[in-house]
PDB file of C-alpha atoms in Angstrom:
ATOM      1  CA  UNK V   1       0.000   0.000   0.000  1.00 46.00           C
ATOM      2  CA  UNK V   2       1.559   3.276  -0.706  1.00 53.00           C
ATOM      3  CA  UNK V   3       2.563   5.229   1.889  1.00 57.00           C
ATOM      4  CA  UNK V   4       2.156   2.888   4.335  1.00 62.00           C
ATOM      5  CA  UNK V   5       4.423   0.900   6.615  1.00 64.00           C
ATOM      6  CA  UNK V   6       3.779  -3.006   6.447  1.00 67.00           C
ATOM      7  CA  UNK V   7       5.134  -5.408   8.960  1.00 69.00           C
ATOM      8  CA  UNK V   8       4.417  -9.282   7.923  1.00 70.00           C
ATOM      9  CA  UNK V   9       5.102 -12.114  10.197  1.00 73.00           C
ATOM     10  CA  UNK V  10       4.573 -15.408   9.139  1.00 71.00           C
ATOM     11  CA  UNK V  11       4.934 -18.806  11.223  1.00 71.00           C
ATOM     12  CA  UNK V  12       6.378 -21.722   9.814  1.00 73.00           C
ATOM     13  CA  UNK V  13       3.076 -23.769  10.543  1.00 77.00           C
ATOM     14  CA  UNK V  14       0.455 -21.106   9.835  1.00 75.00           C
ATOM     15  CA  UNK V  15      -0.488 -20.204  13.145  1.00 77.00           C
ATOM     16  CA  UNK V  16      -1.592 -16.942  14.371  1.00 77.00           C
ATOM     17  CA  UNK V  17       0.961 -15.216  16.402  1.00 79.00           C
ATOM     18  CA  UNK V  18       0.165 -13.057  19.891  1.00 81.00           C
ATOM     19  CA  UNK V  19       1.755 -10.013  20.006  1.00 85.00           C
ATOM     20  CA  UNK V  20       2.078  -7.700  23.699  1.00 90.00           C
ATOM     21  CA  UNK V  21       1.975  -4.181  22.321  1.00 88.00           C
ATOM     22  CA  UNK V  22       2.999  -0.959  24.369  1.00 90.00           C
ATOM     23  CA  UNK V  23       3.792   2.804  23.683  1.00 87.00           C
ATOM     24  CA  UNK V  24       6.929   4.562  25.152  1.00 90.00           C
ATOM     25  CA  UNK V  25       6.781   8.447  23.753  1.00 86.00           C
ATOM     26  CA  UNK V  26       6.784   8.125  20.095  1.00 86.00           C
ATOM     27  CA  UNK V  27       7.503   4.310  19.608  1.00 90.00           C
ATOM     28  CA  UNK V  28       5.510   1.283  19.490  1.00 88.00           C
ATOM     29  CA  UNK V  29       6.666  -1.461  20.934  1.00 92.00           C
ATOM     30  CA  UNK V  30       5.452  -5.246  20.552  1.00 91.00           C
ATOM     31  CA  UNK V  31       6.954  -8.129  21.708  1.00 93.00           C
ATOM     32  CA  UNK V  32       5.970 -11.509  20.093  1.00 91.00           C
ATOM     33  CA  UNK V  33       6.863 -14.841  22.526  1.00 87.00           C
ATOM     34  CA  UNK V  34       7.688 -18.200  21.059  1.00 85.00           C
ATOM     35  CA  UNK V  35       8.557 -16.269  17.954  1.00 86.00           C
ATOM     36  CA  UNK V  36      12.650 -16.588  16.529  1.00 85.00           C
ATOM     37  CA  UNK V  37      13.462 -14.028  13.830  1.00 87.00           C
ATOM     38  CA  UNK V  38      15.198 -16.053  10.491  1.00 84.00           C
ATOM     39  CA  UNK V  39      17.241 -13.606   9.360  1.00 83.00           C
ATOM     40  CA  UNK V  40      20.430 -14.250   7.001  1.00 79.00           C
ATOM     41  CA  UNK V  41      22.335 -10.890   8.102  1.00 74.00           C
ATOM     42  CA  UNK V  42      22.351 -12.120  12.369  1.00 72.00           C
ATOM     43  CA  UNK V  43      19.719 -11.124  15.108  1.00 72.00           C
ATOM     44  CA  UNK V  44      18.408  -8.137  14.142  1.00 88.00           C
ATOM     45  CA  UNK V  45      16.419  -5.812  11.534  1.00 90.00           C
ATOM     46  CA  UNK V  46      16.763  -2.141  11.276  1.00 92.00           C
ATOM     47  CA  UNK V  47      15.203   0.372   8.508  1.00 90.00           C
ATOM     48  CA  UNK V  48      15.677   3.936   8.661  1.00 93.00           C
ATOM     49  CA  UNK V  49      12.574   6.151   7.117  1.00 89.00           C
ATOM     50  CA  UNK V  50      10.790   3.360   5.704  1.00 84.00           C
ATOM     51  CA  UNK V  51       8.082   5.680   5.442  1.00 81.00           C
ATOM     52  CA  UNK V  52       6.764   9.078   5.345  1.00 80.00           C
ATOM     53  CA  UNK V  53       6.091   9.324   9.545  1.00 81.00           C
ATOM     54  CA  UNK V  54       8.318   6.593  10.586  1.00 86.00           C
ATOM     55  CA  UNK V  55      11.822   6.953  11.643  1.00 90.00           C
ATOM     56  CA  UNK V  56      12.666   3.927  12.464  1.00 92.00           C
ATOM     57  CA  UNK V  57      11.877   0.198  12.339  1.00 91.00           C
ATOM     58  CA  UNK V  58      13.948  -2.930  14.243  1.00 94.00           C
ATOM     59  CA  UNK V  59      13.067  -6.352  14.659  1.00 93.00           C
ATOM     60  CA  UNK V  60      15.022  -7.684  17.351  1.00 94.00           C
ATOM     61  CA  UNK V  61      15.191 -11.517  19.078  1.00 92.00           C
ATOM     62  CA  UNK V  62      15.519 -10.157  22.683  1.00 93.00           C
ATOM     63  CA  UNK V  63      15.732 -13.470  24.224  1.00 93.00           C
ATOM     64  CA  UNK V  64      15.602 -17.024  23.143  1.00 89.00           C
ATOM     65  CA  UNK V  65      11.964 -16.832  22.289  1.00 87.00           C
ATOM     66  CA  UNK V  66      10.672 -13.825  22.110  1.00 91.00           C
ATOM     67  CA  UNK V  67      11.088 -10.902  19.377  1.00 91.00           C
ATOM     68  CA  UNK V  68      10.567  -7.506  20.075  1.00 94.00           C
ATOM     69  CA  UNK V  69       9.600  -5.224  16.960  1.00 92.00           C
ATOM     70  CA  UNK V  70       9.966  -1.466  17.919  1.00 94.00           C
ATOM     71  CA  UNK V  71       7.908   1.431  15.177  1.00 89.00           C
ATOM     72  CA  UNK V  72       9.494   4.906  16.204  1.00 91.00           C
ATOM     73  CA  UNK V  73       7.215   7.405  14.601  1.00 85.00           C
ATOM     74  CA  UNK V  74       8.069  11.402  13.845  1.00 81.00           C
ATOM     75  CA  UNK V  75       5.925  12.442  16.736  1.00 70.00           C
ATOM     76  CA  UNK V  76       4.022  11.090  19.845  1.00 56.00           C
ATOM     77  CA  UNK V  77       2.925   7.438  18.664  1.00 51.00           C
ATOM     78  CA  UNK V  78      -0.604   7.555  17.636  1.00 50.00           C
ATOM     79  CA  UNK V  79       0.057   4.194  15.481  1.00 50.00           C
ATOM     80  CA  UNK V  80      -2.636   1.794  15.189  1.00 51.00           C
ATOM     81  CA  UNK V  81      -1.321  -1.764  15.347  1.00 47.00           C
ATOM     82  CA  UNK V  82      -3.542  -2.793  12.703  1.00 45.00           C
ATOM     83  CA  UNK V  83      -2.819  -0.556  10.652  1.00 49.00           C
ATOM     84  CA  UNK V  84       1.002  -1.298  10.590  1.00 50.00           C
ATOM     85  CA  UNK V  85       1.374  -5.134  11.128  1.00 46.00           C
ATOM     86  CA  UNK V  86      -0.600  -8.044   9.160  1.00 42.00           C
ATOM     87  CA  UNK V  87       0.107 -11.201  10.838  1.00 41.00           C
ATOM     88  CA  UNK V  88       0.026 -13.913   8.501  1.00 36.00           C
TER      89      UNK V  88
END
């Protein structure tokens, strides 16, 4: 969708995935357990400006089962969940 910011998580065996969400100023924070992030470049994600009011994006395992995705927006975070991450 243009202009918009699109997270997708998918599961290796189709099942939905729970997500604990918080704010902290201008970030959204969610942190998915039993989740382990398959990336080929290590342990973590980053993307600077992926879109027009997001500053930053990072996808990070934080422990051995649980990945914490953090949305930093321009100003205080107003970002709707839904709006920014389709969990397939």
């Amino acid at each position: 969708v243009e202009g918009r910011l699109q997270v997708q998580i998918e599961t290796a065996d189709g099942r939905s995935v729970q997500a604990t969400t918080r704010e902290e100023g201008n970030t959204l924070i969610a942190e998915i357990a039993n989740a382990v992030l398959a990336l080929p470049e290590g342990q973590a994600f980053r993307s600077e400006k992926p879109a027009a009011d997001i500053t930053e994006v990072t996808a990070t395992q934080i422990n051995a089962s649980t990945v914490q995705i953090r949305i930093v927006g321009n100003e205080i975070a107003s970002i709707c969940l839904e709006n920014l991450i389709q969990v397939q």
